[in-house]
Tab-separated table of N, CA and C in Angstrom:
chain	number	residue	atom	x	y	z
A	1	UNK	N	153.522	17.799	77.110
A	1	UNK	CA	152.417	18.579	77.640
A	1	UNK	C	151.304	17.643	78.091
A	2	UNK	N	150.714	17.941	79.517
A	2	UNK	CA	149.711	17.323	79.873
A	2	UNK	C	148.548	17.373	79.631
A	3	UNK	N	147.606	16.271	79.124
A	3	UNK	CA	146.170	16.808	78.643
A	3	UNK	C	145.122	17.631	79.663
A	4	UNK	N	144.557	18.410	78.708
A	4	UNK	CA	143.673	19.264	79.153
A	4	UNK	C	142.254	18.830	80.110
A	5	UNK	N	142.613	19.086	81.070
A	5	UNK	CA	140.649	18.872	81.718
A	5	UNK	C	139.719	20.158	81.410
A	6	UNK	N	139.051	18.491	80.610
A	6	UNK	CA	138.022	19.318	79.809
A	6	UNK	C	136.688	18.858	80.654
A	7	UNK	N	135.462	20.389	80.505
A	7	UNK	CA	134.375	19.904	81.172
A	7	UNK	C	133.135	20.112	80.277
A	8	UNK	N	133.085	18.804	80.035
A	8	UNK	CA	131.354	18.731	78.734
A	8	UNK	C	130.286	19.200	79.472
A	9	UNK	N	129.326	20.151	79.382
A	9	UNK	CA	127.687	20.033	79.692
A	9	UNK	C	127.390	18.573	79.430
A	10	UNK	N	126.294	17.941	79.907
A	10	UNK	CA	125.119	16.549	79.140
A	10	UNK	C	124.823	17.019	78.215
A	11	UNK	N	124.743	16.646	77.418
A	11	UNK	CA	124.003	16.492	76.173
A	11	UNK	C	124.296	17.332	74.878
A	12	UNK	N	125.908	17.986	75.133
A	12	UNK	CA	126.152	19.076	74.353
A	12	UNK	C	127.712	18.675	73.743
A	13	UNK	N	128.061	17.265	74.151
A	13	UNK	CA	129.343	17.470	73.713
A	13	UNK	C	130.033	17.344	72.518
A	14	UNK	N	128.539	16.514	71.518
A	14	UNK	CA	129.036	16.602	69.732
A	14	UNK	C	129.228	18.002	68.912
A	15	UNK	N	127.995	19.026	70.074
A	15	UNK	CA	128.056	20.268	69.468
A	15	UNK	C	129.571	21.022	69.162
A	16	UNK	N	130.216	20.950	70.821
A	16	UNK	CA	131.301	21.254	71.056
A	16	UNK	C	132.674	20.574	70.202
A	17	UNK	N	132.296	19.277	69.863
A	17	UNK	CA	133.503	18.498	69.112
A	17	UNK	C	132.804	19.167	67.760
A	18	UNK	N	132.335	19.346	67.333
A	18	UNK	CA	131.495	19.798	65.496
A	18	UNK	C	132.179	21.320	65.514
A	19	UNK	N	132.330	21.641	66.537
A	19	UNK	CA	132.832	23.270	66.401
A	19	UNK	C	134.059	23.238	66.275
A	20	UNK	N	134.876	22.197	67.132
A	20	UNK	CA	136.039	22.079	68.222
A	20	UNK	C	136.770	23.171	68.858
A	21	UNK	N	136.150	22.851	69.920
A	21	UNK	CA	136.594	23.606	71.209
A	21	UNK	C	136.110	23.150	71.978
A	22	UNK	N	137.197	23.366	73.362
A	22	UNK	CA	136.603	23.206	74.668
A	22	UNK	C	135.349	24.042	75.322
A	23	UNK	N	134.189	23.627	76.135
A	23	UNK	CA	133.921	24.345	76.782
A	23	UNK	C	134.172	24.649	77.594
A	24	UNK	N	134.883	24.103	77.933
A	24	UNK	CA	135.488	25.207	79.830
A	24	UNK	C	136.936	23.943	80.042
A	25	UNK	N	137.972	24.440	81.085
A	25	UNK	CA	139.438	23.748	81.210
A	25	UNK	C	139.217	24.069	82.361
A	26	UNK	N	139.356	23.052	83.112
A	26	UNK	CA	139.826	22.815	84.662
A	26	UNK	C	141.708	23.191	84.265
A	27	UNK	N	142.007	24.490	85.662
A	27	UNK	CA	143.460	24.474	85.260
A	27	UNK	C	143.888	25.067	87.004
A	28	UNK	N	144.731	24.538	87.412
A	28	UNK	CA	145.051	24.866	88.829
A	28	UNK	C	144.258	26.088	89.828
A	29	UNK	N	142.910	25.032	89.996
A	29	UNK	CA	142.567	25.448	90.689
A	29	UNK	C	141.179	26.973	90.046
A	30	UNK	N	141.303	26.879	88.813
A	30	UNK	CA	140.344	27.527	88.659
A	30	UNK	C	139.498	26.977	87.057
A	31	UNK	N	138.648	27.159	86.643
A	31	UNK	CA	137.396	26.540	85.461
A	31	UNK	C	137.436	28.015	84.353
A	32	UNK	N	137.898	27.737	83.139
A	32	UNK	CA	137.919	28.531	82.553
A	32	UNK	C	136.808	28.701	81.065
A	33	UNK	N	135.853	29.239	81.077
A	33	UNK	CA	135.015	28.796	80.415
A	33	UNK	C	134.432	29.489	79.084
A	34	UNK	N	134.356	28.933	78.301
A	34	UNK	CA	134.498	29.167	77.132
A	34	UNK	C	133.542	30.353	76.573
A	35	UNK	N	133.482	31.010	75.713
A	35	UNK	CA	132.445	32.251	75.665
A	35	UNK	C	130.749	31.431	75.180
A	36	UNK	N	129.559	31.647	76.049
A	36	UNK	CA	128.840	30.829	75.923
A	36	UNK	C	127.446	32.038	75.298
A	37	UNK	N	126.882	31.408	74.128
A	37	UNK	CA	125.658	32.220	73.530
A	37	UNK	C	124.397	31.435	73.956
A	38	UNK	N	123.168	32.654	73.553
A	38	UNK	CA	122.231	31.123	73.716
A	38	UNK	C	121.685	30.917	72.506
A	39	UNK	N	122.660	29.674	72.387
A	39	UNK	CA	122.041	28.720	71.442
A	39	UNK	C	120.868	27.931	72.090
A	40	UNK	N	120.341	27.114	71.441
A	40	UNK	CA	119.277	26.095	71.241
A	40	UNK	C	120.146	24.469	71.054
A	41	UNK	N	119.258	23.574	71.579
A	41	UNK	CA	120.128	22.353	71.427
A	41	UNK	C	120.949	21.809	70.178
A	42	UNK	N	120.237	22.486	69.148
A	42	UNK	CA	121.337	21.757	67.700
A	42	UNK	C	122.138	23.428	66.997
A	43	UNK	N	122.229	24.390	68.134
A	43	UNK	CA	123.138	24.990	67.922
A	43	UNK	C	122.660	26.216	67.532
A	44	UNK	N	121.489	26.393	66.876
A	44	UNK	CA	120.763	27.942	66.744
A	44	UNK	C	120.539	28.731	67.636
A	45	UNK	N	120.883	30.414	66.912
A	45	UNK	CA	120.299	30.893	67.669
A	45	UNK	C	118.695	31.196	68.359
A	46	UNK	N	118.702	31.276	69.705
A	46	UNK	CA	117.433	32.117	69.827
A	46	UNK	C	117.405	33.103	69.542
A	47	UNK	N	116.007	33.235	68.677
A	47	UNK	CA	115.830	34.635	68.000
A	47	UNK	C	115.242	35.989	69.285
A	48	UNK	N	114.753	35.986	69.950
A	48	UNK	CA	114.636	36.795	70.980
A	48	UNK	C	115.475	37.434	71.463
A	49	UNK	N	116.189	38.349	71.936
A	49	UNK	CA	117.277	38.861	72.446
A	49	UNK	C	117.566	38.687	74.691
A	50	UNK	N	115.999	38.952	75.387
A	50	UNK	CA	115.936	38.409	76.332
A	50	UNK	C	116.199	37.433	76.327
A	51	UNK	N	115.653	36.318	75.675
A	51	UNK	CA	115.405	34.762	75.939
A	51	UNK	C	116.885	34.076	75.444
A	52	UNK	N	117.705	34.917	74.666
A	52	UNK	CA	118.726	34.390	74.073
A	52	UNK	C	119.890	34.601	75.525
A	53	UNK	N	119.624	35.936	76.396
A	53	UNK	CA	120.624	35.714	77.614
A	53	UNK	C	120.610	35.046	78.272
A	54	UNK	N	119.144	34.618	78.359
A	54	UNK	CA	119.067	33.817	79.691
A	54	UNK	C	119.002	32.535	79.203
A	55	UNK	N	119.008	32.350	77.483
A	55	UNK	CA	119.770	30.882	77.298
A	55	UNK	C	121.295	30.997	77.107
A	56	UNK	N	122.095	31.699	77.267
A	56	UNK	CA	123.351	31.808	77.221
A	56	UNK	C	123.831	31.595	78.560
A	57	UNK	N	123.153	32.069	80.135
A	57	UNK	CA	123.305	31.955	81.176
A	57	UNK	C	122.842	30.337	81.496
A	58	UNK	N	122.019	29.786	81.002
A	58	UNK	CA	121.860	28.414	81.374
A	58	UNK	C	122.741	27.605	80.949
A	59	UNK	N	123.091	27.609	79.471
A	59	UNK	CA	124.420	26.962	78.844
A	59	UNK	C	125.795	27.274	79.808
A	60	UNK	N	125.910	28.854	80.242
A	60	UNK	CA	126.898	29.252	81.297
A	60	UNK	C	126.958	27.903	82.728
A	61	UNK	N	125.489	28.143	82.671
A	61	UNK	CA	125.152	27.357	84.443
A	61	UNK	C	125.520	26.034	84.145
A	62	UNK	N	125.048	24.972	82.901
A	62	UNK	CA	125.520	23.556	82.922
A	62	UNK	C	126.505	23.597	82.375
A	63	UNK	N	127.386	24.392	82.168
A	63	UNK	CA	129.097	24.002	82.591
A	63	UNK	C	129.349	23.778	83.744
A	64	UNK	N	129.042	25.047	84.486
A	64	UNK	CA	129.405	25.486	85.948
A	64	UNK	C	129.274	24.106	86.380
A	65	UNK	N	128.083	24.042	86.582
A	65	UNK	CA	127.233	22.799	87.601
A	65	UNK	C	128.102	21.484	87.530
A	66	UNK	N	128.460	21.509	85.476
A	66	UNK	CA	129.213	20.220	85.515
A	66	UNK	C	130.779	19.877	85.878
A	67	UNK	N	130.747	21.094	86.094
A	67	UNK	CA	132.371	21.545	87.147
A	67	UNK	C	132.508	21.214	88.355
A	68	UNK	N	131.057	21.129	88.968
A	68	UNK	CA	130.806	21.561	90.301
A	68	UNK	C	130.944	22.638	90.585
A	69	UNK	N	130.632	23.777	90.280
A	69	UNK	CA	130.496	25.145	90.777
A	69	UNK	C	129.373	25.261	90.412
A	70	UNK	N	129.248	26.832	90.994
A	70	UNK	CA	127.458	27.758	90.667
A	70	UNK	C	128.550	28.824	90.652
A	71	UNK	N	127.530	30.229	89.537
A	71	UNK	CA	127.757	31.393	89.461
A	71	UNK	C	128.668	31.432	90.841
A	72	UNK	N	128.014	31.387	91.903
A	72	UNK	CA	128.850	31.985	93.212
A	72	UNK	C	130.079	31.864	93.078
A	73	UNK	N	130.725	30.668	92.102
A	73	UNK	CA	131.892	30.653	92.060
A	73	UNK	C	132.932	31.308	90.995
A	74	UNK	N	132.256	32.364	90.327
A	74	UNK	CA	132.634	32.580	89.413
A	74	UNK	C	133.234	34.482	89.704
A	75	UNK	N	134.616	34.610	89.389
A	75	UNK	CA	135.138	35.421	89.972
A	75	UNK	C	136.063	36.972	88.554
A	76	UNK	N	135.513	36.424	87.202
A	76	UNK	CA	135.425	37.140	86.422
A	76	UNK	C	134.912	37.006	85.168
A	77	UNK	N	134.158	37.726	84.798
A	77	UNK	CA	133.236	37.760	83.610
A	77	UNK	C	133.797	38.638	82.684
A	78	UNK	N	133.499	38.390	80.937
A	78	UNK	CA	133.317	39.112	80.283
A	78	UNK	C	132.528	39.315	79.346
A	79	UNK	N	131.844	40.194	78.905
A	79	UNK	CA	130.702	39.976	78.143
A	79	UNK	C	130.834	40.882	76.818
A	80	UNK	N	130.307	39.875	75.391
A	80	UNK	CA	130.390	40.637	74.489
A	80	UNK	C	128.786	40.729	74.083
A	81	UNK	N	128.848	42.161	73.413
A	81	UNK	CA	127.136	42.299	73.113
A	81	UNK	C	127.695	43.528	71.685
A	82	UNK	N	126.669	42.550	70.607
A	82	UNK	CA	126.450	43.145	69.428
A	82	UNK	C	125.567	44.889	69.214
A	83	UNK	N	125.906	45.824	68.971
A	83	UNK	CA	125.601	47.448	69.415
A	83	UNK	C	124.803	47.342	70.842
A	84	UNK	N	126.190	47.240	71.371
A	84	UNK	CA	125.657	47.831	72.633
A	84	UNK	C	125.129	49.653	73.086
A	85	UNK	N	125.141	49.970	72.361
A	85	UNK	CA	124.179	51.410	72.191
A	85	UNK	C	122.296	50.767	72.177
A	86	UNK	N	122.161	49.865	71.476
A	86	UNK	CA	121.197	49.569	71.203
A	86	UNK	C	120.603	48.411	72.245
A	87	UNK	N	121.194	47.867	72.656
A	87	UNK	CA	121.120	46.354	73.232
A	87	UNK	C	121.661	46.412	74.823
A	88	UNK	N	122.220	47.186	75.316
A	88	UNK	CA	122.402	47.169	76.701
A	88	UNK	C	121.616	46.873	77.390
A	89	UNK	N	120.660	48.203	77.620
A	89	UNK	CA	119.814	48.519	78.633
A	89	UNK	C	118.768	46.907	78.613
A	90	UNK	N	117.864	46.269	77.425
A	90	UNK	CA	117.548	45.276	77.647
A	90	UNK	C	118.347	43.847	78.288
A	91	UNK	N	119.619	43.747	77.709
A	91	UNK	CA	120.921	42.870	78.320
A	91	UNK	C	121.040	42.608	79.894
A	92	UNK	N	120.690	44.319	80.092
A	92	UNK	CA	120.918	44.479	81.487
A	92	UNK	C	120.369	44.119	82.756
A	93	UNK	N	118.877	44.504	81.691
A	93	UNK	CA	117.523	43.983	82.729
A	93	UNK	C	117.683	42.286	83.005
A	94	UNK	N	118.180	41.858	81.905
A	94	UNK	CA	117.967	39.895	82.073
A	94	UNK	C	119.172	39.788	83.157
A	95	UNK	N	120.240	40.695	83.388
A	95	UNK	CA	121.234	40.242	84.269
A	95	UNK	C	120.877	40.361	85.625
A	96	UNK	N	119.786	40.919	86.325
A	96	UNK	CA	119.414	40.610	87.441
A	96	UNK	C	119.052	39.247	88.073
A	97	UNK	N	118.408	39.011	87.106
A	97	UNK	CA	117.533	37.622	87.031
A	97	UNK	C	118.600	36.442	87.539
A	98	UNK	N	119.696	36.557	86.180
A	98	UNK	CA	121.074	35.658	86.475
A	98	UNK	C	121.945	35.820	87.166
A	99	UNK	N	122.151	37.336	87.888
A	99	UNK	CA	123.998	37.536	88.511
A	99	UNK	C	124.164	37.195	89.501
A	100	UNK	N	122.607	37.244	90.599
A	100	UNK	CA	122.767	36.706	91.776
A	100	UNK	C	123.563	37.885	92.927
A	101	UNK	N	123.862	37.912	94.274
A	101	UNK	CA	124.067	39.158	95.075
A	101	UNK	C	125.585	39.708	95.184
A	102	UNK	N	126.163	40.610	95.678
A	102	UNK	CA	126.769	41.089	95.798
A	102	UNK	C	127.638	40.530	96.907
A	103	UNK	N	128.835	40.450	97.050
A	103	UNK	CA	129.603	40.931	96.043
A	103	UNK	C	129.929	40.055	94.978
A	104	UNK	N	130.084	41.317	94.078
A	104	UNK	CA	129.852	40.388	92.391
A	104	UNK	C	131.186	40.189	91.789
A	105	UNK	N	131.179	39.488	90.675
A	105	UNK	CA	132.567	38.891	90.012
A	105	UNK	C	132.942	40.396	89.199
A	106	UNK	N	134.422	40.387	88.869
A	106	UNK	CA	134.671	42.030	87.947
A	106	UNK	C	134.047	41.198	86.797
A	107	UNK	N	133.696	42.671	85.820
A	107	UNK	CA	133.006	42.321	85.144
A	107	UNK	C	133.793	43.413	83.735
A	108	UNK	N	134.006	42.729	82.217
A	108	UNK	CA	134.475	43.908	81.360
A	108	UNK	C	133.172	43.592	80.354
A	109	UNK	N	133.060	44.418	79.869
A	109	UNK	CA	131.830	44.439	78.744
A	109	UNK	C	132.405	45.259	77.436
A	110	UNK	N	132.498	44.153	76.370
A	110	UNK	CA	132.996	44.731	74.982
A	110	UNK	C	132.110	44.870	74.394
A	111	UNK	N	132.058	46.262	73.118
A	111	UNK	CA	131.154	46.019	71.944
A	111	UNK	C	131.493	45.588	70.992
A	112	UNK	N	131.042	44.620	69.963
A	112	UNK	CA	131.579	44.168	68.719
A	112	UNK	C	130.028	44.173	67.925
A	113	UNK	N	130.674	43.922	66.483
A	113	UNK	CA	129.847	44.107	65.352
A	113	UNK	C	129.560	42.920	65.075
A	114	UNK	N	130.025	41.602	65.567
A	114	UNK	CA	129.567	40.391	65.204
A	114	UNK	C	130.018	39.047	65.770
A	115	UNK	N	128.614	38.467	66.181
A	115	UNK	CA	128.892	37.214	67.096
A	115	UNK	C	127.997	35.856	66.218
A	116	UNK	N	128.421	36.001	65.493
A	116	UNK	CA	127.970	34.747	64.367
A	116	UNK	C	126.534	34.473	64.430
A	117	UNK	N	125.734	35.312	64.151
A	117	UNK	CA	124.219	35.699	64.512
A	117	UNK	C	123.592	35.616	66.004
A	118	UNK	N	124.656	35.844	66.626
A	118	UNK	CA	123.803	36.170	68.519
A	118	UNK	C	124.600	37.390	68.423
A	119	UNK	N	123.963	37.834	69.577
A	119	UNK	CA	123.871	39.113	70.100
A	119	UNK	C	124.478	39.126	71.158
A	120	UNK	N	124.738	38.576	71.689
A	120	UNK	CA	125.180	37.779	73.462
A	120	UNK	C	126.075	37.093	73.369
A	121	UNK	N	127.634	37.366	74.211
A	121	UNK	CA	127.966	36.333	74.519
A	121	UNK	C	128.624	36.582	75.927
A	122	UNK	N	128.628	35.447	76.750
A	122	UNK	CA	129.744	34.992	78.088
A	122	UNK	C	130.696	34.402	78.657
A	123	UNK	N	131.475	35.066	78.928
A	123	UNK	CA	132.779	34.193	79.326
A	123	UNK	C	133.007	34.162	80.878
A	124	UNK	N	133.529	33.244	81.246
A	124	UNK	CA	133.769	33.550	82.811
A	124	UNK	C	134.436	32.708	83.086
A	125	UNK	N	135.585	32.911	84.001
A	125	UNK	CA	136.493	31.998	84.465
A	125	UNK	C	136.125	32.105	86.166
A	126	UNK	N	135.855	30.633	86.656
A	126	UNK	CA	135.443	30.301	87.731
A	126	UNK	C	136.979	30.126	88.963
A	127	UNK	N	136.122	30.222	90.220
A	127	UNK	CA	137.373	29.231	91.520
A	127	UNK	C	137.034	27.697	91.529
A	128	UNK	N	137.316	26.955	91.490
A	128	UNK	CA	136.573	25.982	91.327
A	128	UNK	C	136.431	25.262	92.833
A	129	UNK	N	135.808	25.038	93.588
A	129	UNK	CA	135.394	24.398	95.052
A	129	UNK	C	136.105	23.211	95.411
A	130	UNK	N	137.379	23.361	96.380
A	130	UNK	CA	137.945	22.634	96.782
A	130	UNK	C	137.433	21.077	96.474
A	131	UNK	N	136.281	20.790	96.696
A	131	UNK	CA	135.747	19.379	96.254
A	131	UNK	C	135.832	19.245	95.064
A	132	UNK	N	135.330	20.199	93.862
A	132	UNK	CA	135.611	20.221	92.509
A	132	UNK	C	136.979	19.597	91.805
A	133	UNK	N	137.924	20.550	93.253
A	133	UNK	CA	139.265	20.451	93.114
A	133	UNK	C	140.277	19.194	93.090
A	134	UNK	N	139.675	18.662	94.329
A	134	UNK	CA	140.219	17.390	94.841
A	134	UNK	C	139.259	16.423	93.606
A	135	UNK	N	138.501	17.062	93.433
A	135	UNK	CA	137.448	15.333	92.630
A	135	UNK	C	138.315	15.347	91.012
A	136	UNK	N	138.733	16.517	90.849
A	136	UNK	CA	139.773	16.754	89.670
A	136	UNK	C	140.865	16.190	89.322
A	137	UNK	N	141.533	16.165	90.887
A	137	UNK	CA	143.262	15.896	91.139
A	137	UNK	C	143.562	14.477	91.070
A	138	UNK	N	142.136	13.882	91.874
A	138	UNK	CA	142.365	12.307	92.351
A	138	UNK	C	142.245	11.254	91.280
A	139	UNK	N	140.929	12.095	90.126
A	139	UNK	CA	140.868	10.890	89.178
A	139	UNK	C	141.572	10.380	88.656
A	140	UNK	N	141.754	8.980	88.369
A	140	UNK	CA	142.701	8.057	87.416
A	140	UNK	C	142.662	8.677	86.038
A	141	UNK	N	143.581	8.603	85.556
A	141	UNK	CA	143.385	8.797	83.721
A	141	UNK	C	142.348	8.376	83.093
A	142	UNK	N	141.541	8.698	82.777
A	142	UNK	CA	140.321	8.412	82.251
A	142	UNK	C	139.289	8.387	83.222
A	143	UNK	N	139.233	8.033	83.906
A	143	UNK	CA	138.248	7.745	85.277
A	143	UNK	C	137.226	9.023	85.556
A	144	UNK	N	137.376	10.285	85.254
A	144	UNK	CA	136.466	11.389	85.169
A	144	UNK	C	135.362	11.315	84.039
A	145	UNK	N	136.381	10.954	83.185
A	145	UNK	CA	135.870	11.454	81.909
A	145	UNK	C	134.424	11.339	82.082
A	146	UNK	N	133.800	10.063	82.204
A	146	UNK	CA	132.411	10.273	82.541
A	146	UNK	C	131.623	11.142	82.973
A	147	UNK	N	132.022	11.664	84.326
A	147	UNK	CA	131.536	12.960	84.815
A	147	UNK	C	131.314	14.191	83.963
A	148	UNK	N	132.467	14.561	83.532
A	148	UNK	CA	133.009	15.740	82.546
A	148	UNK	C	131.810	15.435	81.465
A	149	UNK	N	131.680	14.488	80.854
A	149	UNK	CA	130.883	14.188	79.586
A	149	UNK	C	129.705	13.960	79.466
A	150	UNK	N	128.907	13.994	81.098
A	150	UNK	CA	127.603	14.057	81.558
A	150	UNK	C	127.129	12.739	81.983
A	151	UNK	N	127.929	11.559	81.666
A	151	UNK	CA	127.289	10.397	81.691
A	151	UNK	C	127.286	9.551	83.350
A	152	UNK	N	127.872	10.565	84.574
A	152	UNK	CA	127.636	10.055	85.625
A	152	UNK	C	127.712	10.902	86.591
């Protein structure tokens, strides 16, 4: 089996090895990305419930970015939210801010009883941009890694 392309955010990738898991897999042709909350840099949650989406959407965005994609490229979402009876309608309002225009990625929205103290979480599997693509295919064995891991 061939190793996985993996894509680190900067500055987040001990978090991700302390958990272990990938955040997102480059895989033919599309970025598959891991369910993202908003944490805070050493891993807490934000206590706010607004401020916690739209740190879950930024953690979302520096994957993307470090993929080379933007939202635009992102072609299905799923979202989990802790009582969504209770928590939607605010959820909802912060998703303007982040989803960007139409036409939009499908979208499924689960309710669950528990997301390890967030309220929020996102998943989304991207297209990844032919350049993304090719800058993927061409690297030497090791030769990305830098990129992927923020350091170039």
């Amino acid at each position: 089996m061939s190793a996985r392309d993996v894509v680190f955010p900067a500055q987040r990738q001990a978090l991700y090895e302390q958990n272990r898991y990938s955040p997102a897999v480059r895989s033919n042709g599309f970025l598959f990305v891991s369910g993202q909350v908003g944490s805070r840099p050493d891993g807490s949650p934000e206590p706010e419930l607004a401020a916690q989406v739209r740190l879950a959407f930024d953690n979302l965005n520096a994957i993307l970015a470090a993929a080379g994609c933007t939202f635009e490229d992102v072609v299905d979402v799923t979202v989990f939210i802790v009582d969504p009876a209770q928590n939607f309608e605010p959820i909802w309002q912060v998703f303007s801010d982040c989803w960007g225009g139409a036409p939009h990625p499908t979208l499924t929205g689960v309710g669950v009883t528990w997301l390890y103290g967030y309220q929020f979480e996102i998943k989304v599997i991207a297209r990844l941009p032919e350049s993304a693509s090719n800058q993927a295919d061409l690297a030497a064995p090791g030769a990305g890694r830098a990129l992927r891991e923020g350091g170039g």
